[in-house]
Amino acid sequence: MKKILLTLFFIISSQLAIAQNSIAKLKFEEAEEAYSKQDYKTTILKLQDAEKLLKKTNPKILYLKIVARDNQIQAIDKINLDEVAFIKTDINNYLKNYGSNDDKFKEVFQIGDNYKYMNIKVEDIKEANKGNIEASLKVAKAYSDIGNFSQALSIYKDLDSKGNSLAAYKIGAIYEYGKGTKIDYKAAMEWYKKAASRNLLDGGLAVASLYFSGKGVAKDKAKATEMFDALLPATFKKAESGDVELIGTLTLLYFTGAGVPQDYTKAYEWSYKGAQLGKAGSMADLGILYKIGYGVNKNLEKSFEWFAKAAEAGDSQAMCFIAEAYISGLGVAKNDVKAMEWLKTASKLGNTMALETLGAAYIQGIGTEVDPEKAMACFLKSANLGSMNALVLLGNMYRDGTSVQVNYGKAREYYQRAINETDDIAALRHLGFLYFEFDGHGNKIDYSKAVEYFNRAAVQGDGVSMKQLGLMYKKGLGVKKDKSLSNEWYTKAETATIKQ
């Protein structure tokens, strides 16, 4: 009887396995159909169903899942790191277990290059979802590194609500430098103060720096000095012991002369120490110092070497400097094709400068064929990542008819969007000139409107707008003639902080 029962069990198990294999095959075919329709989400879901039925994967399933997920990721401007973590795991699995030199293997290897510099692991995602603070900080940093500052900000704010001091400091930095949002020094100061109240040295030093520069608060060098004097002994101690964040802070303090006597040599020494500890930002700082010859003899070849090291460590800004060097031929042999490769890599990491330079290269045909559509796509992606400069570039394209039909209305829309978001100086100036010179989209020349926008740019230090106001007061365009005010604006324009 036992033998009969065992035989029946094996027969049923075999039939079940055959049935599951048949269903898995159908799921794979459904995935292929979804892929042909560019429905990548359904493709991935069907392939996951197939893997569950088979209780394993295979080369065909894994390959299709990789290419589908890659297409899904590349189709959106703000990358989801959950998807990146999963595709990196699948790519490593494929290359490790199904190694060969066929076309699919090469394609998977090339796809892997898209995510080479995105430092995220599935384990970090899972731990962050469980509420692990350190893992959450890693995920937030990874989002910052790929230009998705809105997602990083969301994570940092959640961590701040739990009392995390570093999260408060990072939020302050996002507002101070306008990462994916408008620069807001007052908001930065509040967040830095919160970090400092939780005894984070970085937060206290940032508060002191804002008092020193007068950003977001009345300039108070006495208060700044008092704070620096209290914080620097502990800062030096922690930096000497290898705190790379504070090493970066000391580099900046010595470079700017905030809290310490300005000393480019010490800035170089601290950045070198950070670079030796593997800090990509410090490597990039060395590239800058060698490029401009501060604290060290100017050496463009050395500058390029350090930028290259920083780029290999994942610093997207350093990648832009490498591309610049290849385009100009300074510090390295001129090579437009290599410049394009680095710009594409930095663009995949969400670097808006890279996207905008890449867009310009597509317009001018530098290292590639002229491709207006790709140029437009680069500018749009950069704009969607929060770049006001990209909105201005899009406005300029429509204003000047650069690779598109002239459309002053479209140009004005992009300028207005940048103005609405951050009161962008260049957008204000350009919109002023649209009302001053052009007639489009049903709107006639309007000198009063032009004066309004030139004024808003001028009070922010724009010399071009100041000069234009001088002309308008001189000729009485949109304003009453006033020789005194005209001369005043012309004089201000000569010493303006922004000349073009």
XYZ file of C-alpha atoms in Angstrom:
500
model
C 0.000 0.000 0.000
C 2.827 2.425 0.884
C 4.490 1.817 -2.500
C 1.204 2.525 -4.281
C 0.725 5.797 -2.329
C 4.297 6.892 -3.084
C 3.789 6.119 -6.764
C 0.563 8.144 -6.823
C 2.313 11.039 -5.027
C 5.125 11.147 -7.581
C 2.648 10.934 -10.488
C 0.566 13.825 -9.086
C 3.708 15.876 -8.331
C 5.006 15.322 -11.855
C 1.688 16.300 -13.390
C 1.556 19.404 -11.199
C 5.101 20.376 -12.224
C 4.191 19.893 -15.906
C 1.086 22.053 -15.413
C 3.095 24.756 -13.652
C 5.700 24.718 -16.423
C 2.946 25.080 -19.011
C 1.398 28.023 -17.146
C 4.856 29.576 -16.699
C 5.368 29.281 -20.465
C 2.054 31.053 -21.057
C 3.071 33.797 -18.608
C 6.330 34.259 -20.502
C 4.471 34.529 -23.809
C 2.126 37.105 -22.244
C 5.196 39.000 -21.038
C 6.645 39.002 -24.561
C 3.370 40.356 -25.934
C 3.267 43.099 -23.285
C 6.875 44.006 -24.097
C 6.062 44.331 -27.801
C 3.386 46.876 -26.793
C 5.914 48.759 -24.605
C 3.903 47.843 -21.507
C 6.962 47.237 -19.363
C 5.173 47.121 -16.026
C 2.951 44.233 -17.172
C 5.985 42.548 -18.737
C 7.795 42.500 -15.404
C 4.740 41.310 -13.471
C 4.158 38.399 -15.890
C 7.825 37.394 -15.696
C 7.702 37.460 -11.893
C 4.641 35.193 -12.045
C 6.591 32.802 -14.257
C 9.502 32.752 -11.795
C 7.126 31.984 -8.902
C 5.600 29.078 -10.803
C 8.990 27.668 -11.748
C 10.447 28.509 -8.311
C 13.508 29.811 -10.142
C 14.526 32.017 -13.033
C 16.240 31.219 -16.329
C 18.234 33.185 -18.930
C 15.208 34.010 -21.120
C 13.103 35.310 -18.213
C 15.954 37.236 -16.621
C 17.059 38.843 -19.895
C 13.559 40.063 -20.750
C 13.033 41.313 -17.198
C 16.283 43.310 -17.369
C 15.552 44.998 -20.713
C 11.933 45.708 -19.712
C 12.941 47.243 -16.392
C 15.684 49.287 -18.073
C 13.157 50.722 -20.528
C 10.764 51.440 -17.677
C 13.439 53.282 -15.674
C 14.752 55.299 -18.627
C 11.248 56.428 -19.609
C 10.857 58.688 -16.559
C 12.859 61.739 -15.464
C 12.933 61.047 -11.732
C 14.367 57.586 -11.206
C 12.900 55.187 -8.650
C 15.764 53.605 -6.722
C 13.700 50.529 -5.849
C 13.747 49.700 -9.555
C 17.467 50.475 -9.796
C 18.287 48.160 -6.894
C 16.309 45.315 -8.464
C 17.796 45.716 -11.936
C 21.339 45.843 -10.547
C 20.686 42.567 -8.699
C 19.251 40.964 -11.867
C 22.146 42.193 -14.016
C 24.722 40.791 -11.583
C 22.805 37.493 -11.492
C 22.687 37.267 -15.297
C 26.350 38.154 -15.838
C 27.466 35.758 -13.110
C 25.345 32.740 -13.961
C 24.701 32.990 -17.678
C 28.055 34.266 -18.841
C 28.892 33.971 -22.503
C 29.898 36.284 -25.296
C 26.618 36.323 -27.190
C 24.709 39.470 -28.139
C 22.310 39.266 -25.184
C 25.162 39.003 -22.707
C 26.809 42.072 -24.278
C 23.509 43.959 -24.177
C 22.995 43.191 -20.478
C 26.579 44.266 -19.787
C 25.945 47.578 -21.569
C 22.689 48.109 -19.662
C 24.687 47.614 -16.479
C 26.740 50.693 -17.395
C 23.567 52.789 -16.995
C 23.540 51.948 -13.281
C 27.248 51.623 -12.577
C 27.407 54.826 -10.535
C 24.057 54.466 -8.753
C 25.061 53.284 -5.295
C 22.046 51.474 -3.925
C 21.384 47.927 -2.792
C 18.179 45.935 -2.402
C 19.153 45.328 1.234
C 19.255 49.081 1.896
C 15.808 49.542 0.349
C 14.346 46.702 2.431
C 15.921 47.920 5.664
C 14.791 51.500 4.983
C 11.242 50.247 4.467
C 11.487 48.624 7.899
C 12.388 51.993 9.417
C 16.150 51.503 9.754
C 17.659 54.999 10.169
C 21.097 54.317 8.659
C 19.579 52.542 5.662
C 17.106 55.394 5.173
C 19.960 57.921 5.175
C 21.753 55.844 2.527
C 18.634 55.750 0.349
C 18.071 59.502 0.736
C 21.701 60.196 -0.232
C 21.369 57.896 -3.224
C 18.308 59.861 -4.373
C 20.269 63.105 -3.987
C 23.126 61.638 -6.009
C 20.816 60.986 -8.974
C 19.140 64.384 -8.830
C 15.826 63.253 -7.341
C 15.886 65.816 -4.553
C 12.125 65.791 -4.004
C 12.276 62.124 -2.973
C 15.407 62.739 -0.896
C 13.676 65.650 0.828
C 10.657 63.482 1.629
C 12.852 60.838 3.277
C 14.912 63.404 5.193
C 11.757 65.083 6.523
C 10.457 61.742 7.736
C 13.777 61.101 9.489
C 13.746 64.603 10.958
C 10.329 63.901 12.492
C 12.070 61.078 14.357
C 14.710 63.463 15.697
C 17.573 62.695 13.304
C 20.062 65.571 13.291
C 21.819 64.681 10.030
C 18.500 64.676 8.176
C 17.758 68.221 9.388
C 21.210 69.317 8.200
C 20.705 67.738 4.774
C 17.357 69.514 4.390
C 19.109 72.785 5.194
C 21.669 72.102 2.456
C 18.916 71.390 -0.077
C 17.391 74.813 0.622
C 20.728 76.647 0.810
C 21.905 75.416 -2.583
C 18.512 75.223 -4.280
C 18.687 71.510 -5.029
C 15.482 70.771 -6.918
C 13.829 73.779 -5.293
C 14.290 77.546 -5.051
C 17.173 78.813 -2.918
C 15.759 79.751 0.469
C 18.405 80.890 2.944
C 15.875 81.570 5.698
C 14.551 78.026 5.469
C 18.133 76.725 5.340
C 18.971 78.647 8.514
C 15.985 77.188 10.369
C 16.907 73.636 9.422
C 20.584 74.156 10.243
C 19.597 75.567 13.646
C 17.492 72.477 14.274
C 20.471 70.244 13.419
C 22.724 72.339 15.659
C 20.217 72.085 18.528
C 20.671 68.327 18.294
C 24.434 68.788 18.743
C 25.445 68.152 15.133
C 28.707 69.978 14.440
C 27.878 70.333 10.739
C 24.653 72.138 11.651
C 26.380 74.612 13.956
C 29.082 75.357 11.388
C 26.434 75.932 8.715
C 24.581 78.393 10.987
C 27.856 80.244 11.654
C 28.600 80.355 7.907
C 25.226 81.940 7.151
C 25.794 84.573 9.849
C 29.224 85.196 8.318
C 27.809 85.694 4.792
C 24.527 87.329 5.812
C 22.417 84.834 3.915
C 18.945 84.322 5.353
C 19.834 86.494 8.329
C 21.424 89.878 9.047
C 25.190 89.642 8.574
C 26.823 89.276 11.992
C 30.525 88.437 11.795
C 30.957 88.800 15.548
C 28.334 86.136 16.215
C 29.755 83.965 13.439
C 33.253 84.238 14.915
C 31.961 83.372 18.378
C 30.248 80.253 17.009
C 33.238 79.187 14.905
C 35.582 79.587 17.898
C 33.339 77.322 19.952
C 32.878 74.663 17.270
C 36.204 74.456 15.435
C 38.268 72.591 18.086
C 35.861 69.648 18.006
C 35.607 69.970 14.212
C 39.370 69.647 13.745
C 39.480 66.690 16.129
C 36.753 64.765 14.299
C 38.141 65.675 10.863
C 41.621 64.487 11.879
C 40.070 61.173 12.920
C 38.566 60.719 9.448
C 35.112 62.343 9.404
C 34.883 62.980 5.654
C 31.867 65.295 5.930
C 33.748 67.627 8.260
C 36.850 67.368 6.084
C 34.737 68.730 3.227
C 33.449 71.508 5.500
C 36.974 72.538 6.533
C 38.047 72.595 2.883
C 35.231 75.047 2.150
C 35.951 77.186 5.240
C 39.606 77.609 4.324
C 38.698 78.292 0.699
C 36.197 81.038 1.607
C 37.881 82.345 4.756
C 34.785 81.799 6.883
C 35.703 81.174 10.531
C 39.389 80.700 9.704
C 41.956 82.833 7.859
C 41.552 82.225 4.132
C 44.251 79.727 3.207
C 44.136 77.917 -0.144
C 47.077 75.714 0.831
C 45.157 74.373 3.831
C 42.092 73.947 1.617
C 44.271 71.804 -0.640
C 45.647 69.807 2.298
C 42.194 69.016 3.677
C 40.810 68.098 0.270
C 43.809 65.804 -0.279
C 43.148 64.125 3.077
C 39.507 63.608 2.084
C 40.539 62.193 -1.284
C 42.888 59.709 0.385
C 39.917 58.530 2.443
C 37.902 57.950 -0.734
C 35.629 61.026 -0.625
C 34.601 61.761 -4.211
C 33.801 65.394 -3.395
C 37.337 65.932 -2.102
C 38.764 64.453 -5.294
C 36.650 66.899 -7.295
C 37.837 69.751 -5.034
C 41.436 68.824 -5.883
C 40.527 68.926 -9.562
C 39.178 72.458 -9.119
C 42.197 73.648 -7.107
C 44.635 72.333 -9.723
C 42.489 73.868 -12.472
C 42.548 77.386 -11.015
C 45.951 77.150 -9.301
C 44.790 77.933 -5.759
C 46.865 76.395 -2.972
C 48.894 74.487 -5.538
C 50.591 75.224 -8.852
C 48.123 75.288 -11.719
C 48.278 71.969 -13.542
C 45.504 71.068 -15.971
C 46.775 67.517 -16.424
C 46.671 66.935 -12.653
C 43.261 68.604 -12.569
C 41.959 66.156 -15.153
C 43.419 63.190 -13.229
C 41.585 64.167 -10.050
C 38.340 64.840 -11.876
C 38.683 61.384 -13.449
C 39.141 59.777 -10.028
C 36.135 61.652 -8.666
C 34.059 60.602 -11.670
C 34.975 56.952 -11.222
C 33.892 57.330 -7.594
C 30.489 58.484 -8.856
C 30.713 62.297 -8.701
C 28.498 63.526 -11.555
C 29.815 67.114 -11.356
C 33.339 65.811 -11.922
C 32.013 64.002 -15.002
C 30.909 67.390 -16.346
C 34.398 68.806 -15.769
C 35.893 65.834 -17.639
C 33.541 66.470 -20.565
C 34.516 70.165 -20.519
C 38.202 69.201 -20.659
C 37.640 66.849 -23.607
C 35.691 69.525 -25.491
C 38.275 72.253 -24.865
C 41.355 70.033 -25.081
C 42.724 71.532 -21.845
C 44.569 69.004 -19.699
C 43.790 66.164 -22.093
C 43.677 65.583 -25.852
C 40.520 67.041 -27.390
C 37.917 64.324 -27.918
C 34.281 65.291 -28.495
C 33.100 61.668 -28.570
C 34.491 60.951 -25.103
C 32.999 64.217 -23.885
C 29.587 63.017 -25.043
C 30.042 59.671 -23.289
C 30.723 61.378 -19.950
C 27.872 63.843 -20.423
C 25.488 60.956 -21.080
C 26.707 59.156 -17.960
C 26.297 62.260 -15.782
C 22.884 62.904 -17.335
C 21.712 59.442 -16.302
C 22.648 60.430 -12.764
C 20.282 63.393 -12.984
C 22.962 66.075 -13.292
C 21.167 69.080 -14.788
C 24.377 70.771 -15.974
C 25.250 67.621 -17.922
C 21.760 67.440 -19.428
C 21.923 71.059 -20.552
C 25.442 70.710 -21.980
C 24.356 67.513 -23.720
C 21.351 69.344 -25.175
C 23.631 72.082 -26.485
C 25.891 69.424 -28.028
C 22.913 67.922 -29.876
C 22.024 71.375 -31.215
C 25.588 72.149 -32.346
C 26.565 68.639 -33.414
C 29.500 68.332 -30.983
C 30.618 64.714 -30.839
C 27.342 63.616 -32.411
C 24.895 64.295 -35.213
C 22.686 67.359 -34.874
C 19.473 66.148 -33.223
C 16.973 68.843 -32.135
C 14.560 66.286 -30.663
C 17.210 64.860 -28.341
C 18.273 68.386 -27.394
C 14.696 69.249 -26.466
C 14.389 66.008 -24.468
C 17.542 66.870 -22.495
C 16.305 70.371 -21.641
C 12.855 69.083 -20.681
C 14.316 66.408 -18.408
C 16.570 68.972 -16.746
C 13.601 71.314 -16.264
C 11.560 68.501 -14.724
C 14.430 67.876 -12.309
C 14.087 71.475 -11.110
C 16.573 73.402 -13.256
C 15.491 76.978 -13.902
C 18.328 77.345 -16.396
C 16.762 74.575 -18.500
C 13.449 76.458 -18.580
C 15.306 79.549 -19.778
C 17.103 77.513 -22.459
C 13.770 76.135 -23.674
C 12.406 79.667 -23.796
C 15.437 80.783 -25.784
C 14.956 77.935 -28.274
C 11.409 79.061 -29.062
C 12.338 82.746 -29.048
C 15.245 82.306 -31.467
C 13.829 79.434 -33.516
C 16.767 77.188 -32.582
C 15.844 73.843 -34.131
C 12.144 74.693 -33.626
C 9.684 77.116 -35.173
C 9.772 80.585 -33.619
C 7.001 80.853 -31.025
C 7.170 83.835 -28.675
C 4.153 82.582 -26.758
C 5.917 79.287 -25.957
C 9.063 81.198 -25.038
C 7.095 83.363 -22.651
C 5.470 80.301 -21.052
C 8.850 78.801 -20.186
C 10.236 82.112 -18.890
C 7.104 82.640 -16.809
C 7.386 79.148 -15.318
C 10.933 79.899 -14.127
C 9.764 83.241 -12.741
C 6.826 81.689 -10.921
C 9.039 79.081 -9.294
C 12.100 81.103 -8.276
C 11.883 84.645 -9.705
C 14.807 83.569 -11.918
C 16.933 86.538 -12.991
C 17.653 85.357 -16.547
C 13.969 84.546 -17.126
C 12.932 87.992 -15.847
C 15.429 89.675 -18.155
C 14.456 87.632 -21.214
C 10.748 88.160 -20.606
C 11.445 91.867 -20.255
C 13.064 91.858 -23.689
C 10.126 89.911 -25.148
C 7.774 92.690 -24.086
C 10.307 95.297 -25.211
C 11.083 93.947 -28.674
C 8.692 91.236 -29.856
C 5.059 90.890 -30.845
C 3.815 87.322 -30.558
C 0.984 85.119 -29.312
C -1.503 87.987 -29.464
C 0.490 90.324 -27.213
C 1.893 93.584 -28.505
C 5.020 95.357 -27.345
C 4.407 96.538 -23.796
C 7.073 98.853 -22.378
C 5.378 99.038 -18.967
C 5.548 95.248 -18.636
C 9.159 95.334 -19.806
C 10.005 97.871 -17.081
C 8.335 95.659 -14.482
C 10.433 92.609 -15.366
C 13.681 94.539 -15.823
C 13.135 96.074 -12.376
C 12.649 92.668 -10.756
C 15.862 91.388 -12.338
C 17.788 94.569 -11.570
C 17.058 94.482 -7.825
C 18.672 91.028 -7.814
C 21.874 92.441 -9.325
C 21.340 91.937 -13.062
C 23.523 94.461 -14.887
C 21.891 93.940 -18.284
C 18.485 94.858 -16.865
C 19.964 97.878 -15.082
C 21.417 99.119 -18.352
C 18.098 98.561 -20.094
C 16.288 100.555 -17.405
C 18.801 103.346 -17.937
C 17.830 103.386 -21.622
C 14.097 103.311 -20.908
C 14.271 106.202 -18.432
C 16.428 108.110 -20.908
C 13.898 107.709 -23.735
C 10.727 107.585 -21.678
C 9.734 104.082 -22.740
C 7.108 102.734 -20.355
C 8.147 105.334 -17.790
C 8.369 109.098 -17.586
C 11.651 110.486 -18.924
C 14.063 110.968 -16.051
C 17.708 111.777 -16.798
C 18.708 111.424 -13.162
C 17.232 107.930 -12.808
C 18.663 106.974 -16.191
C 22.174 107.908 -15.089
C 21.646 106.142 -11.765
C 20.772 102.863 -13.487
C 23.685 103.193 -15.933
C 26.052 103.742 -13.006
C 24.681 100.728 -11.134
C 25.086 98.604 -14.247
C 28.839 99.311 -14.319
C 29.329 97.714 -10.900
C 26.625 95.054 -11.122
C 27.385 91.543 -9.870
C 25.740 89.951 -12.921
C 27.003 91.252 -16.263
C 25.318 88.920 -18.732
